[in-house]
Coordinates of C-alpha atoms and ligand atoms in Angstrom, one line a residue:
M1353 CA -0.7 19.3 -27.5
F1354 CA -1.8 18.4 -30.9
Y1355 CA -5.8 17.5 -29.9
N1356 CA -5.6 20.8 -27.9
L1357 CA -4.5 23.4 -31.0
L1358 CA -5.7 21.9 -33.6
F1359 CA -9.2 20.3 -32.7
P1360 CA -10.5 23.3 -32.5
L1361 CA -10.0 24.3 -35.5
T1362 CA -11.5 21.5 -37.6
S1363 CA -15.1 23.3 -38.5
E1364 CA -12.3 24.9 -40.7
W1365 CA -10.0 22.2 -42.2
T1366 CA -11.9 18.7 -41.6
A1367 CA -9.3 16.0 -41.5
L1368 CA -8.0 17.7 -38.2
N1369 CA -11.2 16.1 -37.1
V1370 CA -8.9 13.1 -36.9
F1371 CA -7.2 14.1 -33.1
R1372 CA -10.3 14.3 -32.2
Y1373 CA -10.1 10.5 -31.6
I1374 CA -8.0 8.0 -28.9
S1375 CA -7.2 5.2 -31.4
F1376 CA -5.3 7.4 -33.7
R1377 CA -3.3 9.5 -31.0
S1378 CA -2.4 6.5 -28.9
L1379 CA -1.2 4.6 -32.0
A1380 CA 0.8 8.3 -33.1
A1381 CA 2.1 8.7 -29.2
L1382 CA 3.3 4.6 -29.2
I1383 CA 4.8 5.3 -33.2
T1384 CA 6.4 8.6 -31.8
A1385 CA 8.2 7.3 -28.5
L1386 CA 9.2 4.4 -29.9
V1387 CA 11.3 6.1 -32.7
L1388 CA 12.3 8.6 -30.5
S1389 CA 13.6 5.9 -28.0
I1390 CA 15.9 3.7 -31.0
L1391 CA 16.9 6.8 -32.6
M1392 CA 18.4 8.4 -29.4
G1393 CA 19.0 5.7 -27.2
P1394 CA 22.6 5.1 -28.7
R1395 CA 24.2 8.8 -27.7
F1396 CA 21.7 8.6 -24.2
I1397 CA 23.9 5.1 -24.0
A1398 CA 26.9 7.1 -24.8
W1399 CA 26.4 9.7 -22.2
L1400 CA 25.2 7.2 -19.4
R1401 CA 29.0 5.7 -20.1
R1402 CA 30.8 9.0 -20.3
L1403 CA 28.8 9.8 -17.0
K1404 CA 31.0 6.4 -16.0
C1405 CA 27.2 5.2 -15.0
G1406 CA 27.9 1.5 -15.0
Q1407 CA 26.5 -1.2 -13.5
Y1408 CA 28.4 -2.6 -10.3
I1409 CA 27.5 -6.5 -10.3
H1410 CA 27.2 -9.3 -7.2
E1411 CA 29.5 -12.2 -8.0
D1412 CA 26.9 -14.9 -6.5
V1413 CA 25.9 -15.4 -10.2
A1414 CA 29.3 -15.5 -11.8
V1415 CA 27.4 -15.8 -15.7
H1416 CA 26.1 -12.1 -14.0
A1417 CA 30.5 -11.0 -14.3
A1418 CA 30.4 -9.9 -17.8
K1419 CA 27.8 -7.8 -17.4
A1420 CA 30.2 -5.3 -14.9
G1421 CA 30.3 -1.6 -16.4
T1422 CA 27.0 -2.1 -18.0
P1423 CA 25.5 1.2 -18.4
T1424 CA 22.3 1.5 -15.6
M1425 CA 19.4 4.4 -15.3
G1426 CA 18.0 3.8 -18.7
G1427 CA 14.7 4.4 -17.5
L1428 CA 15.4 7.9 -17.9
L1429 CA 15.2 7.3 -21.9
M1430 CA 11.8 5.8 -21.4
L1431 CA 10.8 8.3 -18.5
S1432 CA 11.7 11.3 -21.4
T1433 CA 10.2 10.1 -24.3
L1434 CA 7.1 8.7 -23.1
L1435 CA 6.7 12.6 -21.9
V1436 CA 7.4 14.2 -24.8
S1437 CA 5.2 11.5 -27.4
M1438 CA 2.3 12.9 -24.1
F1439 CA 2.9 16.1 -25.0
F1440 CA 2.2 16.3 -28.1
W1441 CA -0.4 13.6 -27.8
S1442 CA -2.5 13.7 -24.6
D1443 CA -5.4 16.1 -23.7
L1444 CA -3.2 18.2 -21.7
T1445 CA -6.6 19.6 -20.1
N1446 CA -7.6 15.9 -19.0
R1447 CA -6.7 15.4 -15.0
Y1448 CA -5.9 12.0 -15.0
V1449 CA -3.2 12.6 -17.7
W1450 CA -1.5 14.7 -14.8
Q1451 CA -2.8 11.7 -12.4
V1452 CA -1.1 9.4 -14.3
L1453 CA 2.6 11.4 -14.8
L1454 CA 2.3 12.6 -11.5
V1455 CA 2.6 9.1 -10.4
F1456 CA 5.1 7.8 -13.3
V1457 CA 7.9 10.2 -12.9
G1458 CA 7.0 10.1 -8.7
F1459 CA 8.2 6.7 -8.4
G1460 CA 10.3 7.3 -11.0
F1461 CA 12.2 10.1 -9.1
V1462 CA 12.3 7.3 -6.1
G1463 CA 14.1 5.0 -8.6
F1464 CA 16.7 8.2 -9.6
W1465 CA 18.0 8.6 -5.8
D1466 CA 18.3 5.3 -5.7
D1467 CA 20.3 4.8 -8.4
M1468 CA 22.4 8.4 -8.1
T1469 CA 23.0 7.0 -4.3
K1470 CA 24.3 3.0 -5.6
L1471 CA 26.6 5.1 -7.6
R1472 CA 28.2 7.4 -5.5
H1473 CA 28.6 4.3 -3.1
H1474 CA 30.1 2.2 -6.2
Q1475 CA 28.7 -1.2 -4.2
N1476 CA 25.4 -0.8 -5.6
K1477 CA 25.1 0.8 -2.2
G1478 CA 21.9 2.8 -2.2
I1479 CA 19.6 5.0 0.2
S1480 CA 17.9 3.1 2.8
G1481 CA 14.8 0.7 2.5
K1482 CA 12.9 3.2 4.7
A1483 CA 13.9 5.7 3.0
K1484 CA 12.8 4.2 -0.5
I1485 CA 9.4 3.2 1.1
A1486 CA 8.9 6.1 2.7
G1487 CA 9.3 7.9 -0.3
Q1488 CA 6.9 6.1 -2.1
L1489 CA 4.3 5.8 0.2
L1490 CA 4.1 9.6 -0.3
V1491 CA 3.6 9.5 -4.0
A1492 CA 0.9 6.9 -3.6
C1493 CA 0.1 8.6 -0.8
A1494 CA -1.1 11.4 -2.9
A1495 CA -2.0 9.7 -5.7
M1496 CA -4.7 8.4 -3.8
V1497 CA -6.1 11.5 -2.9
L1498 CA -6.4 13.1 -6.0
L1499 CA -8.6 9.5 -7.1
Y1500 CA -9.8 10.6 -4.0
M1501 CA -11.6 13.6 -4.8
D1502 CA -12.5 13.1 -7.8
P1503 CA -16.4 12.7 -8.6
N1504 CA -15.7 9.0 -10.6
Y1505 CA -13.9 7.3 -7.3
S1506 CA -15.0 4.0 -6.4
S1507 CA -14.5 2.1 -3.1
K1508 CA -15.7 -1.0 -4.6
L1509 CA -13.6 -3.8 -5.3
T1510 CA -15.0 -6.2 -8.4
V1511 CA -13.9 -9.7 -8.4
P1512 CA -13.1 -10.9 -12.2
F1513 CA -15.0 -13.9 -13.1
F1514 CA -17.8 -13.3 -11.0
K1515 CA -20.1 -10.7 -12.4
E1516 CA -22.5 -9.9 -9.0
V1517 CA -19.2 -10.0 -6.8
T1518 CA -18.5 -7.2 -5.1
F1519 CA -16.0 -6.1 -2.2
D1520 CA -17.0 -2.2 -0.8
L1521 CA -14.0 -1.2 1.1
G1522 CA -14.7 2.0 2.2
L1523 CA -12.2 3.5 3.4
L1524 CA -9.8 1.1 3.3
Y1525 CA -9.7 1.0 -0.6
L1526 CA -7.5 4.1 0.6
P1527 CA -4.1 2.3 1.7
F1528 CA -5.1 -0.3 -0.8
G1529 CA -4.6 1.4 -3.7
V1530 CA -1.4 2.3 -1.7
F1531 CA -0.4 -0.9 -1.0
V1532 CA -1.5 -1.7 -5.1
M1533 CA 0.4 1.0 -6.4
V1534 CA 3.9 0.0 -3.8
A1535 CA 3.6 -3.7 -4.1
A1536 CA 3.5 -3.1 -7.8
S1537 CA 6.5 -0.9 -8.3
N1538 CA 8.5 -2.7 -5.8
A1539 CA 7.3 -6.2 -7.6
V1540 CA 8.5 -5.3 -11.2
N1541 CA 11.8 -4.1 -9.2
L1542 CA 12.3 -7.5 -8.2
T1543 CA 12.0 -8.5 -11.3
D1544 CA 14.5 -6.7 -13.0
G1545 CA 16.8 -9.6 -12.7
L1546 CA 17.9 -10.6 -16.5
D1547 CA 18.2 -8.7 -19.7
G1548 CA 14.7 -7.5 -21.0
L1549 CA 12.6 -9.4 -18.5
A1550 CA 11.2 -7.1 -16.8
I1551 CA 10.1 -4.6 -19.8
G1552 CA 8.8 -7.8 -21.5
P1553 CA 6.0 -8.7 -19.5
S1554 CA 5.3 -4.9 -18.1
I1555 CA 4.7 -4.5 -22.1
V1556 CA 2.2 -6.9 -21.9
A1557 CA 0.6 -5.7 -19.6
C1558 CA 0.9 -1.6 -20.7
L1559 CA -0.9 -4.0 -23.5
V1560 CA -3.7 -5.8 -21.9
F1561 CA -4.6 -2.2 -19.9
S1562 CA -4.7 -0.5 -22.6
I1563 CA -7.7 -2.7 -23.9
F1564 CA -9.3 -1.6 -20.1
I1565 CA -8.9 1.8 -19.3
Y1566 CA -10.5 2.6 -23.9
I1567 CA -13.8 0.5 -22.6
T1568 CA -13.9 1.4 -19.2
G1569 CA -13.9 5.6 -20.7
N1570 CA -15.9 4.6 -23.6
A1571 CA -19.7 4.8 -22.7
R1572 CA -21.3 2.0 -25.0
F1573 CA -18.4 -0.8 -24.5
A1574 CA -18.3 -0.9 -20.9
S1575 CA -21.9 -0.9 -20.9
Y1576 CA -21.4 -3.8 -23.4
L1577 CA -19.6 -5.5 -21.0
L1578 CA -20.2 -4.6 -17.7
V1579 CA -18.0 -2.9 -16.1
P1580 CA -17.2 0.5 -14.5
Y1581 CA -18.0 3.7 -17.3
M1582 CA -15.3 6.8 -15.9
P1583 CA -15.8 9.9 -18.3
G1584 CA -12.6 10.8 -19.3
V1585 CA -10.1 7.9 -18.3
G1586 CA -10.4 6.8 -22.0
E1587 CA -7.3 9.3 -22.5
I1588 CA -4.8 7.5 -20.9
T1589 CA -5.3 4.6 -23.6
I1590 CA -2.6 7.4 -24.9
F1591 CA -0.6 7.1 -21.3
C1592 CA 0.0 2.9 -21.7
A1593 CA 0.8 3.1 -25.5
A1594 CA 3.0 5.6 -25.4
L1595 CA 4.4 3.1 -23.1
V1596 CA 5.1 0.5 -24.9
G1597 CA 6.2 2.6 -27.5
A1598 CA 9.2 3.5 -25.0
G1599 CA 9.7 0.3 -23.1
L1600 CA 9.9 -1.4 -27.0
G1601 CA 12.3 1.5 -28.0
F1602 CA 14.2 0.8 -24.8
L1603 CA 13.9 -3.3 -25.4
W1604 CA 15.6 -2.8 -28.2
F1605 CA 18.9 -2.1 -26.4
N1606 CA 18.5 -4.0 -23.2
A1607 CA 17.2 -7.6 -25.1
Y1608 CA 20.0 -9.9 -24.1
P1609 CA 22.9 -8.6 -24.7
A1610 CA 21.5 -5.8 -23.2
Q1611 CA 23.2 -2.2 -23.2
I1612 CA 21.8 -0.7 -21.0
F1613 CA 20.3 -1.8 -17.4
M1614 CA 17.0 0.6 -16.1
G1615 CA 17.6 1.4 -13.2
D1616 CA 15.7 1.7 -10.1
V1617 CA 14.3 4.4 -12.4
G1618 CA 12.9 2.8 -14.8
S1619 CA 11.0 -0.1 -12.7
L1620 CA 10.4 1.3 -10.0
S1621 CA 8.2 4.1 -12.7
I1622 CA 6.8 1.4 -14.4
G1623 CA 5.3 -1.1 -12.0
G1624 CA 4.0 2.5 -10.0
A1625 CA 2.5 3.6 -12.4
L1626 CA 0.8 -0.5 -13.1
G1627 CA -0.8 -0.5 -9.9
Y1628 CA -2.4 3.0 -10.9
L1629 CA -3.2 2.2 -13.8
A1630 CA -5.3 -1.2 -12.2
L1631 CA -6.6 1.1 -9.8
L1632 CA -8.3 3.9 -12.6
C1633 CA -9.7 1.3 -14.3
K1634 CA -11.0 -0.6 -11.2
Q1635 CA -9.3 -3.1 -12.1
E1636 CA -6.8 -4.6 -8.8
L1637 CA -7.5 -8.0 -8.8
V1638 CA -6.8 -7.8 -12.7
L1639 CA -3.4 -7.0 -12.0
S1640 CA -2.3 -9.5 -9.9
V1641 CA -3.3 -12.2 -12.5
V1642 CA -1.3 -9.6 -15.8
G1643 CA 1.8 -9.6 -13.0
G1644 CA 1.4 -13.4 -12.8
L1645 CA 5.0 -13.4 -13.1
F1646 CA 5.4 -10.4 -10.9
V1647 CA 4.3 -11.7 -8.3
A1648 CA 5.5 -14.7 -8.3
E1649 CA 8.4 -13.2 -8.0
T1650 CA 8.1 -11.7 -4.8
L1651 CA 6.5 -14.9 -3.8
S1652 CA 9.8 -16.2 -4.0
V1653 CA 11.3 -14.0 -1.8
I1654 CA 8.8 -14.1 0.8
L1655 CA 9.2 -17.8 1.1
Q1656 CA 12.8 -18.2 0.7
V1657 CA 13.5 -15.7 3.7
S1658 CA 11.0 -16.7 5.4
Y1659 CA 12.3 -20.6 5.3
F1660 CA 15.5 -19.3 5.4
R1661 CA 14.9 -17.6 9.0
W1662 CA 11.9 -20.5 9.7
T1663 CA 14.7 -23.4 9.1
G1664 CA 18.3 -21.2 10.9
G1665 CA 19.5 -21.8 7.2
K1666 CA 17.7 -23.8 4.5
R1667 CA 16.7 -22.5 1.5
I1668 CA 13.2 -23.7 -0.9
F1669 CA 15.3 -23.0 -3.9
R1670 CA 18.9 -21.8 -4.7
M1671 CA 18.8 -18.2 -5.1
A1672 CA 15.4 -16.0 -4.8
P1673 CA 13.9 -14.3 -7.3
L1674 CA 12.7 -17.3 -8.6
H1675 CA 14.5 -16.1 -12.1
H1676 CA 18.4 -17.0 -10.5
H1677 CA 16.8 -20.2 -9.4
F1678 CA 16.3 -21.4 -12.8
E1679 CA 19.7 -19.4 -14.1
L1680 CA 21.1 -21.7 -10.5
K1681 CA 20.1 -24.7 -12.7
G1682 CA 21.8 -24.3 -16.0
I1683 CA 19.2 -23.2 -18.4
P1684 CA 20.9 -20.2 -20.6
E1685 CA 19.1 -16.3 -20.2
S1686 CA 17.5 -16.0 -23.1
K1687 CA 15.7 -19.3 -22.4
I1688 CA 14.3 -17.8 -19.1
I1689 CA 13.9 -14.9 -20.8
I1690 CA 11.9 -15.4 -24.1
R1691 CA 10.0 -18.6 -21.6
F1692 CA 9.1 -15.9 -18.8
W1693 CA 7.4 -13.2 -21.6
I1694 CA 5.6 -16.3 -23.1
T1695 CA 4.2 -16.6 -20.1
S1696 CA 3.2 -13.6 -19.6
I1697 CA 1.3 -13.1 -22.8
L1698 CA -0.8 -16.3 -21.5
L1699 CA -1.3 -14.8 -18.4
G1700 CA -2.3 -10.7 -20.1
L1701 CA -4.6 -13.5 -22.7
V1702 CA -6.7 -15.0 -18.7
A1703 CA -6.4 -11.3 -18.1
L1704 CA -8.3 -10.4 -20.9
S1705 CA -10.4 -13.6 -21.0
V1706 CA -12.4 -11.2 -18.0
L1707 CA -14.4 -9.5 -20.4
K1708 CA -15.9 -12.3 -21.4
L1709 CA -15.9 -14.7 -18.8
R1710 CA -18.3 -13.6 -16.1
Ligands
57M2168 C1 17.6 -4.9 -7.8 N1 18.4 -5.6 -9.3 C2 19.4 -6.6 -10.0 C3 19.8 -3.1 -12.8 C4 18.6 -2.8 -12.2 C5 15.8 -8.8 -0.4 C6 16.3 -9.5 -2.1 C7 15.6 -10.9 -3.1 C8 16.1 -7.9 -2.9 C9 17.1 -8.2 -4.5 C10 17.4 -7.3 -5.0 O1 18.1 -6.1 -4.6 N2 16.3 -7.0 -6.0 C11 16.4 -5.7 -6.3 C12 17.5 -6.4 -8.5 C13 21.5 -5.5 -11.0 O2 20.3 -4.8 -11.6 C14 19.9 -3.4 -11.8 O3 18.3 -3.3 -10.9 C15 18.1 -2.5 -11.3 C16 16.6 -2.9 -10.9 N3 16.1 -2.5 -9.7 O4 18.0 -1.7 -13.6 O5 20.4 -1.9 -12.9 C17 21.5 -6.6 -11.9 O6 20.8 -7.9 -12.1 C18 20.6 -7.8 -13.2 N4 20.3 -7.4 -14.5 C19 20.7 -8.1 -16.7 N5 19.4 -7.1 -16.8 C20 19.3 -6.3 -16.9 O7 18.2 -6.0 -18.2 O8 21.1 -8.8 -16.0 C21 19.1 -6.7 -14.6 C22 18.9 -5.4 -15.1 C23 22.6 -6.5 -12.7 C24 22.2 -7.6 -13.4 O9 23.5 -8.1 -12.8 O10 23.6 -5.8 -11.8 C25 20.4 -8.1 -8.7 O11 19.9 -9.1 -9.1 O12 20.7 -8.0 -8.0 N6 17.8 -9.0 -4.3 C26 19.0 -10.0 -5.1 O13 18.1 -10.0 -5.9 C27 20.0 -11.1 -3.9 N7 19.1 -12.3 -4.2 C28 19.5 -13.2 -2.7 O14 20.0 -12.2 -1.8 N8 18.9 -14.4 -2.8 C29 19.1 -14.4 -1.5 C30 17.6 -13.9 -0.7 C31 17.9 -12.5 0.1 C32 16.4 -14.0 -1.1 C33 18.7 -16.0 -1.6 O15 18.5 -17.3 -2.3 O16 19.3 -17.0 -0.7 C34 20.9 -11.9 -6.2 N9 20.7 -10.0 -6.7 C35 22.1 -10.7 -7.3 N10 23.4 -11.7 -7.3 N11 22.3 -9.6 -8.6 C36 21.6 -12.6 -5.6 C37 22.4 -12.9 -7.0

């Protein structure tokens, strides 16, 4: 809004030129979302408590019993502070701004529906798996149709670390894009099982994508670093920054021992948005590197379930997803969380090296 209202007045007051810069507005968006989250957090948590939005806890991991009743749906705090920040700092005439918000809010709505159903049933029984996937597919398909109609649309897949190698997926790029968003959304959801475990790596992934997106939207940097140039995409750096701010603000309260959980409204929306960001800057495969931790958690579930069925009851891990395996081995929760964060920072750095190592 500031960009749309104040930048045109630059001729009268040159200081307003600062609103032209994506870097300035990104920083402002991050600070706005972060400060708003920290200020609103305590009232928001108290409000959720009044509404009795407490988490139902399974009995299988005994150490989690103490978490019973922790308010969930903290994703709503991230969603609202991000929207306010985007309203103030982004160029509201940019089509990618509306597209990324459609994905973020759309996936968030599916999660919200699931969270509300769980709360009503008091037994952690949310909407059916089919309904959840159908909702996610609907949002992802809408996003892919919009990307397909975009003048910058390309069905080519770039391969990290190889300058010349690209695969043109043709029409298959559409279902591939849908898969990327839905898979990312569910992978973040599976990871969200310890305090701060999902939000930490999500912040790292968002920071990495803010760099990729900024470069993609800047003709000079894009040509120097050999990434596809897409005019207008740079504006989404502001979304990434606002999400980092909202995520850090949420982490303020979700840090061990958590005062609030993000709920599916948080995990599905963040995962879906990460998938969309990867598609937007044509770094689809880099997502599996920067989000390597989400991939590992998902693979642990796939392996565990397949092996269990194949052997008629044997397990590879003490329990899947992976973080439960470490918990049941007796490693303290905070140690697992911090080690997962360190791993995600390492993966983020490897992902960034793609820009130079080709
Ligand atoms: C959601 N939700 C957390 C919270 C959070 C197929 C199967 C592997 C699915 C999987 C599953 O349901 N995963 C998706 C995981 C839950 O957190 C809530 O859910 C939201 C995210 N959707 O925001 O609202 C619990 O996680 C803990 N938590 C924290 N801090 C946080 O910041 O401590 C969450 C956020 C919370 C809290 O205890 O209640 C969850 O884990 O349920 N299922 C599982 O993960 C189950 N694994 C399993 O059954 N493994 C089997 C097979 C089938 C693979 C096996 O290994 O044999 C475990 N879930 C739980 N206990 N709770 C089993 C043990």
